Amino acid sequence: AQSVTQLGSHVSVSEGALVLLRCNYSSSVPPYLFWYVQYPNQGLQLLLKYTTGATLVKGINGFEAEFKKSETSFHLTKPSAHMSDAAEYFCAVSAARGAQKLVFGQGTRLTINP
Amino acid sequence: DGGITQSPKYLFRKEGQNVTLSCEQNLNHDAMYWYRQDPGQGLRLIYYSQIVNDFQKGDIAEGYSVSREKKESFPLTVTSAQKNPTAFYLCASRGSWVETQYFGPGTRLLVL
């Protein structure tokens, strides 16, 4: 079975600072990993995903994430935070083959300080 | 434009009342999902459907029902048996042979 742990329910950074949102997963099979972003009162939007191949994945809005199998991690980063990055971020995992369901983390709310 | 629509955006339920949330997609996706979102609890799966006329319970199906009579539609009914229905409800869909789920804009259900 798969599970996801997002470390830190709230993260606050200054505008222009590095953004680091942590995600650790548990999976008995090679995983597919996802990061979604949710703005207030809206649905989830896919930021990026890892399936196979290159372990450093680039997504929209300048975000990227690195799949580290040895650490069972898929942390999300952005070099320089922008006010528009303020949102809630969800990490999710599914089994690589034939999975019908995603398992989501609890979410991390990102606040950007001016 | 292809996408997922949910209606209404806000829905109010009186005690003892059943209410139905609409989810429609024109992405030609086979699989559809309903999630419930509560503050600090992430997304929890209510029901999902892989094909027309078939659906499976998720982790929190009690007090909810669904139907899948058409590929593009997957309505969710919140029954009177659901004692704590106040939440944000999200519908998602997924194409065959891919793992990415795409989400609608959500419906917020409030109890009067």
PDB file of N, CA, C and O in Angstrom, chain A residues 23-99:
ATOM      1  N   CYS A  23       8.200  16.071   0.953  1.00  0.00           N
ATOM      2  CA  CYS A  23       7.278  14.959   0.747  1.00  0.00           C
ATOM      3  C   CYS A  23       8.061  13.656   0.820  1.00  0.00           C
ATOM      4  O   CYS A  23       9.043  13.472   0.090  1.00  0.00           O
ATOM      5  N   ASN A  24       7.629  12.766   1.696  1.00  0.00           N
ATOM      6  CA  ASN A  24       8.174  11.416   1.754  1.00  0.00           C
ATOM      7  C   ASN A  24       7.057  10.429   1.483  1.00  0.00           C
ATOM      8  O   ASN A  24       5.923  10.639   1.896  1.00  0.00           O
ATOM      9  N   TYR A  25       7.379   9.372   0.813  1.00  0.00           N
ATOM     10  CA  TYR A  25       6.350   8.418   0.424  1.00  0.00           C
ATOM     11  C   TYR A  25       6.743   7.020   0.867  1.00  0.00           C
ATOM     12  O   TYR A  25       7.905   6.728   1.173  1.00  0.00           O
ATOM     13  N   SER A  26       5.752   6.157   0.869  1.00  0.00           N
ATOM     14  CA  SER A  26       5.965   4.743   1.121  1.00  0.00           C
ATOM     15  C   SER A  26       5.235   3.977   0.032  1.00  0.00           C
ATOM     16  O   SER A  26       4.062   4.252  -0.245  1.00  0.00           O
ATOM     17  N   SER A  27       5.958   3.068  -0.614  1.00  0.00           N
ATOM     18  CA  SER A  27       5.334   2.312  -1.690  1.00  0.00           C
ATOM     19  C   SER A  27       6.045   0.980  -1.838  1.00  0.00           C
ATOM     20  O   SER A  27       7.275   0.923  -1.837  1.00  0.00           O
ATOM     21  N   SER A  28       5.280  -0.068  -2.008  1.00  0.00           N
ATOM     22  CA  SER A  28       5.849  -1.413  -2.170  1.00  0.00           C
ATOM     23  C   SER A  28       6.227  -1.693  -3.621  1.00  0.00           C
ATOM     24  O   SER A  28       6.865  -2.699  -3.913  1.00  0.00           O
ATOM     25  N   VAL A  29       5.845  -0.804  -4.515  1.00  0.00           N
ATOM     26  CA  VAL A  29       6.167  -0.941  -5.944  1.00  0.00           C
ATOM     27  C   VAL A  29       6.714   0.395  -6.421  1.00  0.00           C
ATOM     28  O   VAL A  29       6.539   1.421  -5.749  1.00  0.00           O
ATOM     29  N   PRO A  30       7.396   0.399  -7.564  1.00  0.00           N
ATOM     30  CA  PRO A  30       7.886   1.690  -8.080  1.00  0.00           C
ATOM     31  C   PRO A  30       6.743   2.681  -8.209  1.00  0.00           C
ATOM     32  O   PRO A  30       5.723   2.381  -8.831  1.00  0.00           O
ATOM     33  N   PRO A  31       6.919   3.857  -7.629  1.00  0.00           N
ATOM     34  CA  PRO A  31       5.794   4.795  -7.584  1.00  0.00           C
ATOM     35  C   PRO A  31       5.762   5.781  -8.738  1.00  0.00           C
ATOM     36  O   PRO A  31       6.781   6.063  -9.370  1.00  0.00           O
ATOM     37  N   TYR A  32       4.578   6.295  -8.985  1.00  0.00           N
ATOM     38  CA  TYR A  32       4.424   7.539  -9.725  1.00  0.00           C
ATOM     39  C   TYR A  32       4.156   8.605  -8.656  1.00  0.00           C
ATOM     40  O   TYR A  32       3.398   8.353  -7.714  1.00  0.00           O
ATOM     41  N   LEU A  33       4.759   9.772  -8.800  1.00  0.00           N
ATOM     42  CA  LEU A  33       4.656  10.814  -7.794  1.00  0.00           C
ATOM     43  C   LEU A  33       4.185  12.110  -8.428  1.00  0.00           C
ATOM     44  O   LEU A  33       4.571  12.435  -9.558  1.00  0.00           O
ATOM     45  N   PHE A  34       3.384  12.850  -7.681  1.00  0.00           N
ATOM     46  CA  PHE A  34       2.755  14.058  -8.207  1.00  0.00           C
ATOM     47  C   PHE A  34       2.822  15.172  -7.159  1.00  0.00           C
ATOM     48  O   PHE A  34       2.778  14.915  -5.960  1.00  0.00           O
ATOM     49  N   TRP A  35       2.889  16.405  -7.668  1.00  0.00           N
ATOM     50  CA  TRP A  35       2.628  17.588  -6.854  1.00  0.00           C
ATOM     51  C   TRP A  35       1.493  18.368  -7.523  1.00  0.00           C
ATOM     52  O   TRP A  35       1.531  18.637  -8.722  1.00  0.00           O
ATOM     53  N   TYR A  36       0.504  18.704  -6.690  1.00  0.00           N
ATOM     54  CA  TYR A  36      -0.606  19.540  -7.119  1.00  0.00           C
ATOM     55  C   TYR A  36      -0.609  20.822  -6.294  1.00  0.00           C
ATOM     56  O   TYR A  36      -0.193  20.838  -5.139  1.00  0.00           O
ATOM     57  N   VAL A  37      -1.157  21.885  -6.882  1.00  0.00           N
ATOM     58  CA  VAL A  37      -1.329  23.151  -6.177  1.00  0.00           C
ATOM     59  C   VAL A  37      -2.820  23.502  -6.152  1.00  0.00           C
ATOM     60  O   VAL A  37      -3.554  23.220  -7.107  1.00  0.00           O
ATOM     61  N   GLN A  38      -3.243  24.067  -5.019  1.00  0.00           N
ATOM     62  CA  GLN A  38      -4.639  24.485  -4.887  1.00  0.00           C
ATOM     63  C   GLN A  38      -4.688  25.919  -4.378  1.00  0.00           C
ATOM     64  O   GLN A  38      -4.196  26.209  -3.284  1.00  0.00           O
ATOM     65  N   TYR A  39      -5.305  26.800  -5.149  1.00  0.00           N
ATOM     66  CA  TYR A  39      -5.564  28.163  -4.717  1.00  0.00           C
ATOM     67  C   TYR A  39      -6.909  28.190  -4.000  1.00  0.00           C
ATOM     68  O   TYR A  39      -7.746  27.304  -4.217  1.00  0.00           O
ATOM     69  N   PRO A  40      -7.142  29.177  -3.142  1.00  0.00           N
ATOM     70  CA  PRO A  40      -8.362  29.196  -2.320  1.00  0.00           C
ATOM     71  C   PRO A  40      -9.637  28.989  -3.128  1.00  0.00           C
ATOM     72  O   PRO A  40      -9.847  29.635  -4.155  1.00  0.00           O
ATOM     73  N   ASN A  41     -10.447  28.060  -2.633  1.00  0.00           N
ATOM     74  CA  ASN A  41     -11.767  27.771  -3.213  1.00  0.00           C
ATOM     75  C   ASN A  41     -11.703  27.337  -4.674  1.00  0.00           C
ATOM     76  O   ASN A  41     -12.636  27.583  -5.444  1.00  0.00           O
ATOM     77  N   GLN A  42     -10.603  26.697  -5.033  1.00  0.00           N
ATOM     78  CA  GLN A  42     -10.473  26.173  -6.387  1.00  0.00           C
ATOM     79  C   GLN A  42     -10.098  24.694  -6.345  1.00  0.00           C
ATOM     80  O   GLN A  42      -9.803  24.141  -5.285  1.00  0.00           O
ATOM     81  N   GLY A  43     -10.128  24.057  -7.507  1.00  0.00           N
ATOM     82  CA  GLY A  43      -9.700  22.676  -7.608  1.00  0.00           C
ATOM     83  C   GLY A  43      -8.190  22.556  -7.604  1.00  0.00           C
ATOM     84  O   GLY A  43      -7.472  23.549  -7.455  1.00  0.00           O
ATOM     85  N   LEU A  44      -7.709  21.337  -7.749  1.00  0.00           N
ATOM     86  CA  LEU A  44      -6.269  21.095  -7.764  1.00  0.00           C
ATOM     87  C   LEU A  44      -5.736  21.172  -9.189  1.00  0.00           C
ATOM     88  O   LEU A  44      -6.365  20.698 -10.136  1.00  0.00           O
ATOM     89  N   GLN A  45      -4.554  21.768  -9.307  1.00  0.00           N
ATOM     90  CA  GLN A  45      -3.888  21.887 -10.598  1.00  0.00           C
ATOM     91  C   GLN A  45      -2.570  21.139 -10.552  1.00  0.00           C
ATOM     92  O   GLN A  45      -1.804  21.290  -9.591  1.00  0.00           O
ATOM     93  N   LEU A  46      -2.295  20.329 -11.552  1.00  0.00           N
ATOM     94  CA  LEU A  46      -1.052  19.565 -11.585  1.00  0.00           C
ATOM     95  C   LEU A  46       0.134  20.500 -11.783  1.00  0.00           C
ATOM     96  O   LEU A  46       0.186  21.274 -12.727  1.00  0.00           O
ATOM     97  N   LEU A  47       1.112  20.394 -10.861  1.00  0.00           N
ATOM     98  CA  LEU A  47       2.352  21.165 -10.977  1.00  0.00           C
ATOM     99  C   LEU A  47       3.404  20.382 -11.761  1.00  0.00           C
ATOM    100  O   LEU A  47       4.049  20.907 -12.662  1.00  0.00           O
ATOM    101  N   LEU A  48       3.587  19.123 -11.388  1.00  0.00           N
ATOM    102  CA  LEU A  48       4.566  18.263 -12.033  1.00  0.00           C
ATOM    103  C   LEU A  48       4.332  16.827 -11.601  1.00  0.00           C
ATOM    104  O   LEU A  48       3.601  16.569 -10.637  1.00  0.00           O
ATOM    105  N   LYS A  49       4.978  15.913 -12.328  1.00  0.00           N
ATOM    106  CA  LYS A  49       4.849  14.502 -11.980  1.00  0.00           C
ATOM    107  C   LYS A  49       6.119  13.749 -12.355  1.00  0.00           C
ATOM    108  O   LYS A  49       6.848  14.138 -13.290  1.00  0.00           O
ATOM    109  N   TYR A  50       6.392  12.708 -11.600  1.00  0.00           N
ATOM    110  CA  TYR A  50       7.474  11.772 -11.919  1.00  0.00           C
ATOM    111  C   TYR A  50       6.860  10.414 -12.251  1.00  0.00           C
ATOM    112  O   TYR A  50       6.061   9.879 -11.473  1.00  0.00           O
ATOM    113  N   THR A  51       7.242   9.877 -13.407  1.00  0.00           N
ATOM    114  CA  THR A  51       6.797   8.530 -13.750  1.00  0.00           C
ATOM    115  C   THR A  51       8.015   7.629 -13.898  1.00  0.00           C
ATOM    116  O   THR A  51       8.264   6.769 -13.070  1.00  0.00           O
ATOM    117  N   THR A  52       8.793   7.832 -14.924  1.00  0.00           N
ATOM    118  CA  THR A  52      10.038   7.083 -15.103  1.00  0.00           C
ATOM    119  C   THR A  52      11.063   8.029 -15.725  1.00  0.00           C
ATOM    120  O   THR A  52      10.734   9.142 -16.131  1.00  0.00           O
ATOM    121  N   GLY A  53      12.311   7.583 -15.779  1.00  0.00           N
ATOM    122  CA  GLY A  53      13.325   8.380 -16.464  1.00  0.00           C
ATOM    123  C   GLY A  53      14.008   9.366 -15.541  1.00  0.00           C
ATOM    124  O   GLY A  53      14.304   9.055 -14.384  1.00  0.00           O
ATOM    125  N   ALA A  54      14.226  10.557 -16.025  1.00  0.00           N
ATOM    126  CA  ALA A  54      14.973  11.572 -15.292  1.00  0.00           C
ATOM    127  C   ALA A  54      14.357  11.833 -13.931  1.00  0.00           C
ATOM    128  O   ALA A  54      13.145  12.022 -13.807  1.00  0.00           O
ATOM    129  N   THR A  55      15.214  11.848 -12.918  1.00  0.00           N
ATOM    130  CA  THR A  55      14.707  11.980 -11.551  1.00  0.00           C
ATOM    131  C   THR A  55      14.451  13.424 -11.160  1.00  0.00           C
ATOM    132  O   THR A  55      13.758  13.671 -10.180  1.00  0.00           O
ATOM    133  N   LEU A  56      15.009  14.375 -11.890  1.00  0.00           N
ATOM    134  CA  LEU A  56      14.719  15.790 -11.644  1.00  0.00           C
ATOM    135  C   LEU A  56      13.628  16.208 -12.627  1.00  0.00           C
ATOM    136  O   LEU A  56      13.828  16.184 -13.839  1.00  0.00           O
ATOM    137  N   VAL A  57      12.508  16.597 -12.070  1.00  0.00           N
ATOM    138  CA  VAL A  57      11.342  16.901 -12.893  1.00  0.00           C
ATOM    139  C   VAL A  57      11.030  18.384 -12.791  1.00  0.00           C
ATOM    140  O   VAL A  57      10.970  18.937 -11.688  1.00  0.00           O
ATOM    141  N   LYS A  58      10.839  19.016 -13.924  1.00  0.00           N
ATOM    142  CA  LYS A  58      10.478  20.434 -13.945  1.00  0.00           C
ATOM    143  C   LYS A  58       8.989  20.581 -14.221  1.00  0.00           C
ATOM    144  O   LYS A  58       8.415  19.857 -15.034  1.00  0.00           O
ATOM    145  N   GLY A  59       8.385  21.529 -13.526  1.00  0.00           N
ATOM    146  CA  GLY A  59       6.965  21.738 -13.696  1.00  0.00           C
ATOM    147  C   GLY A  59       6.638  23.170 -14.085  1.00  0.00           C
ATOM    148  O   GLY A  59       7.495  23.915 -14.534  1.00  0.00           O
ATOM    149  N   ILE A  60       5.402  23.538 -13.859  1.00  0.00           N
ATOM    150  CA  ILE A  60       4.961  24.882 -14.203  1.00  0.00           C
ATOM    151  C   ILE A  60       5.351  25.869 -13.111  1.00  0.00           C
ATOM    152  O   ILE A  60       5.674  25.471 -11.986  1.00  0.00           O
ATOM    153  N   ASN A  61       5.337  27.138 -13.470  1.00  0.00           N
ATOM    154  CA  ASN A  61       5.575  28.234 -12.519  1.00  0.00           C
ATOM    155  C   ASN A  61       6.950  28.187 -11.865  1.00  0.00           C
ATOM    156  O   ASN A  61       7.131  28.717 -10.765  1.00  0.00           O
ATOM    157  N   GLY A  62       7.933  27.552 -12.514  1.00  0.00           N
ATOM    158  CA  GLY A  62       9.303  27.532 -12.007  1.00  0.00           C
ATOM    159  C   GLY A  62       9.583  26.503 -10.933  1.00  0.00           C
ATOM    160  O   GLY A  62      10.655  26.488 -10.349  1.00  0.00           O
ATOM    161  N   PHE A  63       8.652  25.631 -10.641  1.00  0.00           N
ATOM    162  CA  PHE A  63       8.843  24.592  -9.634  1.00  0.00           C
ATOM    163  C   PHE A  63       9.544  23.367 -10.231  1.00  0.00           C
ATOM    164  O   PHE A  63       9.408  23.079 -11.410  1.00  0.00           O
ATOM    165  N   GLU A  64      10.263  22.668  -9.388  1.00  0.00           N
ATOM    166  CA  GLU A  64      10.848  21.400  -9.761  1.00  0.00           C
ATOM    167  C   GLU A  64      10.895  20.484  -8.545  1.00  0.00           C
ATOM    168  O   GLU A  64      10.761  20.926  -7.410  1.00  0.00           O
ATOM    169  N   ALA A  65      11.046  19.184  -8.818  1.00  0.00           N
ATOM    170  CA  ALA A  65      11.114  18.200  -7.739  1.00  0.00           C
ATOM    171  C   ALA A  65      12.075  17.108  -8.152  1.00  0.00           C
ATOM    172  O   ALA A  65      12.227  16.805  -9.337  1.00  0.00           O
ATOM    173  N   GLU A  66      12.721  16.502  -7.159  1.00  0.00           N
ATOM    174  CA  GLU A  66      13.675  15.448  -7.430  1.00  0.00           C
ATOM    175  C   GLU A  66      13.248  14.165  -6.739  1.00  0.00           C
ATOM    176  O   GLU A  66      13.001  14.150  -5.526  1.00  0.00           O
ATOM    177  N   PHE A  67      13.130  13.116  -7.512  1.00  0.00           N
ATOM    178  CA  PHE A  67      12.812  11.794  -6.984  1.00  0.00           C
ATOM    179  C   PHE A  67      14.090  11.153  -6.465  1.00  0.00           C
ATOM    180  O   PHE A  67      15.051  10.959  -7.210  1.00  0.00           O
ATOM    181  N   LYS A  68      14.110  10.855  -5.164  1.00  0.00           N
ATOM    182  CA  LYS A  68      15.257  10.185  -4.552  1.00  0.00           C
ATOM    183  C   LYS A  68      14.765   8.879  -3.963  1.00  0.00           C
ATOM    184  O   LYS A  68      14.190   8.843  -2.867  1.00  0.00           O
ATOM    185  N   LYS A  69      15.046   7.799  -4.689  1.00  0.00           N
ATOM    186  CA  LYS A  69      14.553   6.493  -4.265  1.00  0.00           C
ATOM    187  C   LYS A  69      15.151   6.067  -2.932  1.00  0.00           C
ATOM    188  O   LYS A  69      14.445   5.528  -2.071  1.00  0.00           O
ATOM    189  N   SER A  70      16.435   6.329  -2.737  1.00  0.00           N
ATOM    190  CA  SER A  70      17.111   5.888  -1.513  1.00  0.00           C
ATOM    191  C   SER A  70      16.552   6.589  -0.286  1.00  0.00           C
ATOM    192  O   SER A  70      16.591   6.046   0.816  1.00  0.00           O
ATOM    193  N   GLU A  71      16.033   7.793  -0.469  1.00  0.00           N
ATOM    194  CA  GLU A  71      15.472   8.552   0.639  1.00  0.00           C
ATOM    195  C   GLU A  71      13.936   8.508   0.642  1.00  0.00           C
ATOM    196  O   GLU A  71      13.314   9.107   1.521  1.00  0.00           O
ATOM    197  N   THR A  72      13.349   7.832  -0.300  1.00  0.00           N
ATOM    198  CA  THR A  72      11.882   7.793  -0.517  1.00  0.00           C
ATOM    199  C   THR A  72      11.294   9.198  -0.393  1.00  0.00           C
ATOM    200  O   THR A  72      10.319   9.424   0.333  1.00  0.00           O
ATOM    201  N   SER A  73      11.915  10.133  -1.136  1.00  0.00           N
ATOM    202  CA  SER A  73      11.476  11.519  -1.051  1.00  0.00           C
ATOM    203  C   SER A  73      11.177  12.086  -2.429  1.00  0.00           C
ATOM    204  O   SER A  73      11.684  11.600  -3.453  1.00  0.00           O
ATOM    205  N   PHE A  74      10.386  13.136  -2.437  1.00  0.00           N
ATOM    206  CA  PHE A  74      10.027  13.839  -3.670  1.00  0.00           C
ATOM    207  C   PHE A  74       9.753  15.289  -3.276  1.00  0.00           C
ATOM    208  O   PHE A  74       8.652  15.778  -3.384  1.00  0.00           O
ATOM    209  N   HIS A  75      10.778  15.978  -2.823  1.00  0.00           N
ATOM    210  CA  HIS A  75      10.635  17.345  -2.325  1.00  0.00           C
ATOM    211  C   HIS A  75      10.450  18.332  -3.471  1.00  0.00           C
ATOM    212  O   HIS A  75      11.093  18.219  -4.527  1.00  0.00           O
ATOM    213  N   LEU A  76       9.641  19.340  -3.229  1.00  0.00           N
ATOM    214  CA  LEU A  76       9.319  20.372  -4.226  1.00  0.00           C
ATOM    215  C   LEU A  76      10.125  21.632  -3.911  1.00  0.00           C
ATOM    216  O   LEU A  76      10.153  22.066  -2.759  1.00  0.00           O
ATOM    217  N   THR A  77      10.743  22.218  -4.920  1.00  0.00           N
ATOM    218  CA  THR A  77      11.539  23.425  -4.702  1.00  0.00           C
ATOM    219  C   THR A  77      11.247  24.470  -5.775  1.00  0.00           C
ATOM    220  O   THR A  77      10.789  24.162  -6.875  1.00  0.00           O
ATOM    221  N   LYS A  78      11.541  25.713  -5.391  1.00  0.00           N
ATOM    222  CA  LYS A  78      11.514  26.829  -6.325  1.00  0.00           C
ATOM    223  C   LYS A  78      12.574  27.808  -5.847  1.00  0.00           C
ATOM    224  O   LYS A  78      12.586  28.150  -4.655  1.00  0.00           O
ATOM    225  N   PRO A  79      13.482  28.243  -6.704  1.00  0.00           N
ATOM    226  CA  PRO A  79      14.615  29.063  -6.251  1.00  0.00           C
ATOM    227  C   PRO A  79      14.213  30.400  -5.632  1.00  0.00           C
ATOM    228  O   PRO A  79      14.833  30.848  -4.677  1.00  0.00           O
ATOM    229  N   SER A  80      13.165  31.007  -6.162  1.00  0.00           N
ATOM    230  CA  SER A  80      12.803  32.344  -5.719  1.00  0.00           C
ATOM    231  C   SER A  80      11.288  32.469  -5.624  1.00  0.00           C
ATOM    232  O   SER A  80      10.586  32.423  -6.638  1.00  0.00           O
ATOM    233  N   ALA A  81      10.798  32.625  -4.411  1.00  0.00           N
ATOM    234  CA  ALA A  81       9.356  32.674  -4.181  1.00  0.00           C
ATOM    235  C   ALA A  81       8.752  33.978  -4.688  1.00  0.00           C
ATOM    236  O   ALA A  81       9.343  35.057  -4.568  1.00  0.00           O
ATOM    237  N   HIS A  82       7.532  33.841  -5.198  1.00  0.00           N
ATOM    238  CA  HIS A  82       6.758  34.992  -5.660  1.00  0.00           C
ATOM    239  C   HIS A  82       5.469  35.023  -4.867  1.00  0.00           C
ATOM    240  O   HIS A  82       4.966  33.993  -4.425  1.00  0.00           O
ATOM    241  N   MET A  83       4.929  36.215  -4.699  1.00  0.00           N
ATOM    242  CA  MET A  83       3.682  36.344  -3.936  1.00  0.00           C
ATOM    243  C   MET A  83       2.580  35.438  -4.478  1.00  0.00           C
ATOM    244  O   MET A  83       1.761  34.909  -3.719  1.00  0.00           O
ATOM    245  N   SER A  84       2.567  35.231  -5.781  1.00  0.00           N
ATOM    246  CA  SER A  84       1.520  34.411  -6.403  1.00  0.00           C
ATOM    247  C   SER A  84       1.669  32.918  -6.085  1.00  0.00           C
ATOM    248  O   SER A  84       0.784  32.128  -6.430  1.00  0.00           O
ATOM    249  N   ASP A  85       2.774  32.522  -5.447  1.00  0.00           N
ATOM    250  CA  ASP A  85       2.966  31.111  -5.071  1.00  0.00           C
ATOM    251  C   ASP A  85       2.196  30.729  -3.813  1.00  0.00           C
ATOM    252  O   ASP A  85       2.130  29.546  -3.456  1.00  0.00           O
ATOM    253  N   ALA A  86       1.636  31.712  -3.134  1.00  0.00           N
ATOM    254  CA  ALA A  86       0.885  31.421  -1.915  1.00  0.00           C
ATOM    255  C   ALA A  86      -0.321  30.558  -2.254  1.00  0.00           C
ATOM    256  O   ALA A  86      -1.195  30.955  -3.042  1.00  0.00           O
ATOM    257  N   ALA A  87      -0.361  29.358  -1.674  1.00  0.00           N
ATOM    258  CA  ALA A  87      -1.392  28.377  -2.007  1.00  0.00           C
ATOM    259  C   ALA A  87      -1.182  27.168  -1.109  1.00  0.00           C
ATOM    260  O   ALA A  87      -0.280  27.143  -0.271  1.00  0.00           O
ATOM    261  N   GLU A  88      -1.996  26.142  -1.311  1.00  0.00           N
ATOM    262  CA  GLU A  88      -1.778  24.868  -0.633  1.00  0.00           C
ATOM    263  C   GLU A  88      -1.247  23.868  -1.652  1.00  0.00           C
ATOM    264  O   GLU A  88      -1.706  23.826  -2.798  1.00  0.00           O
ATOM    265  N   TYR A  89      -0.290  23.079  -1.217  1.00  0.00           N
ATOM    266  CA  TYR A  89       0.393  22.140  -2.098  1.00  0.00           C
ATOM    267  C   TYR A  89       0.209  20.716  -1.574  1.00  0.00           C
ATOM    268  O   TYR A  89       0.361  20.452  -0.376  1.00  0.00           O
ATOM    269  N   PHE A  90      -0.118  19.821  -2.499  1.00  0.00           N
ATOM    270  CA  PHE A  90      -0.362  18.429  -2.145  1.00  0.00           C
ATOM    271  C   PHE A  90       0.587  17.517  -2.919  1.00  0.00           C
ATOM    272  O   PHE A  90       0.714  17.641  -4.140  1.00  0.00           O
ATOM    273  N   CYS A  91       1.183  16.600  -2.201  1.00  0.00           N
ATOM    274  CA  CYS A  91       1.978  15.538  -2.789  1.00  0.00           C
ATOM    275  C   CYS A  91       1.103  14.294  -2.868  1.00  0.00           C
ATOM    276  O   CYS A  91       0.281  14.048  -1.961  1.00  0.00           O
ATOM    277  N   ALA A  92       1.253  13.504  -3.938  1.00  0.00           N
ATOM    278  CA  ALA A  92       0.429  12.310  -4.088  1.00  0.00           C
ATOM    279  C   ALA A  92       1.257  11.194  -4.723  1.00  0.00           C
ATOM    280  O   ALA A  92       2.207  11.455  -5.469  1.00  0.00           O
ATOM    281  N   VAL A  93       0.854   9.966  -4.448  1.00  0.00           N
ATOM    282  CA  VAL A  93       1.564   8.795  -4.964  1.00  0.00           C
ATOM    283  C   VAL A  93       0.575   7.784  -5.512  1.00  0.00           C
ATOM    284  O   VAL A  93      -0.549   7.664  -5.011  1.00  0.00           O
ATOM    285  N   SER A  94       0.965   7.102  -6.571  1.00  0.00           N
ATOM    286  CA  SER A  94       0.189   5.958  -7.033  1.00  0.00           C
ATOM    287  C   SER A  94       1.170   4.860  -7.422  1.00  0.00           C
ATOM    288  O   SER A  94       2.347   5.132  -7.687  1.00  0.00           O
ATOM    289  N   ALA A  95       0.666   3.647  -7.445  1.00  0.00           N
ATOM    290  CA  ALA A  95       1.490   2.537  -7.915  1.00  0.00           C
ATOM    291  C   ALA A  95       1.760   2.745  -9.399  1.00  0.00           C
ATOM    292  O   ALA A  95       0.932   3.261 -10.135  1.00  0.00           O
ATOM    293  N   ALA A  96       2.936   2.365  -9.828  1.00  0.00           N
ATOM    294  CA  ALA A  96       3.343   2.665 -11.200  1.00  0.00           C
ATOM    295  C   ALA A  96       2.536   1.912 -12.231  1.00  0.00           C
ATOM    296  O   ALA A  96       2.375   2.370 -13.343  1.00  0.00           O
ATOM    297  N   ARG A  97       2.011   0.754 -11.864  1.00  0.00           N
ATOM    298  CA  ARG A  97       1.303  -0.026 -12.857  1.00  0.00           C
ATOM    299  C   ARG A  97      -0.120  -0.314 -12.431  1.00  0.00           C
ATOM    300  O   ARG A  97      -0.345  -0.858 -11.367  1.00  0.00           O
ATOM    301  N   GLY A  98      -1.040   0.100 -13.273  1.00  0.00           N
ATOM    302  CA  GLY A  98      -2.425  -0.308 -13.072  1.00  0.00           C
ATOM    303  C   GLY A  98      -3.128   0.325 -11.894  1.00  0.00           C
ATOM    304  O   GLY A  98      -4.227  -0.090 -11.543  1.00  0.00           O
ATOM    305  N   ALA A  99      -2.525   1.333 -11.300  1.00  0.00           N
ATOM    306  CA  ALA A  99      -3.159   1.918 -10.123  1.00  0.00           C
ATOM    307  C   ALA A  99      -4.379   2.721 -10.527  1.00  0.00           C
ATOM    308  O   ALA A  99      -4.347   3.491 -11.468  1.00  0.00           O
TER     309      ALA A  99
END
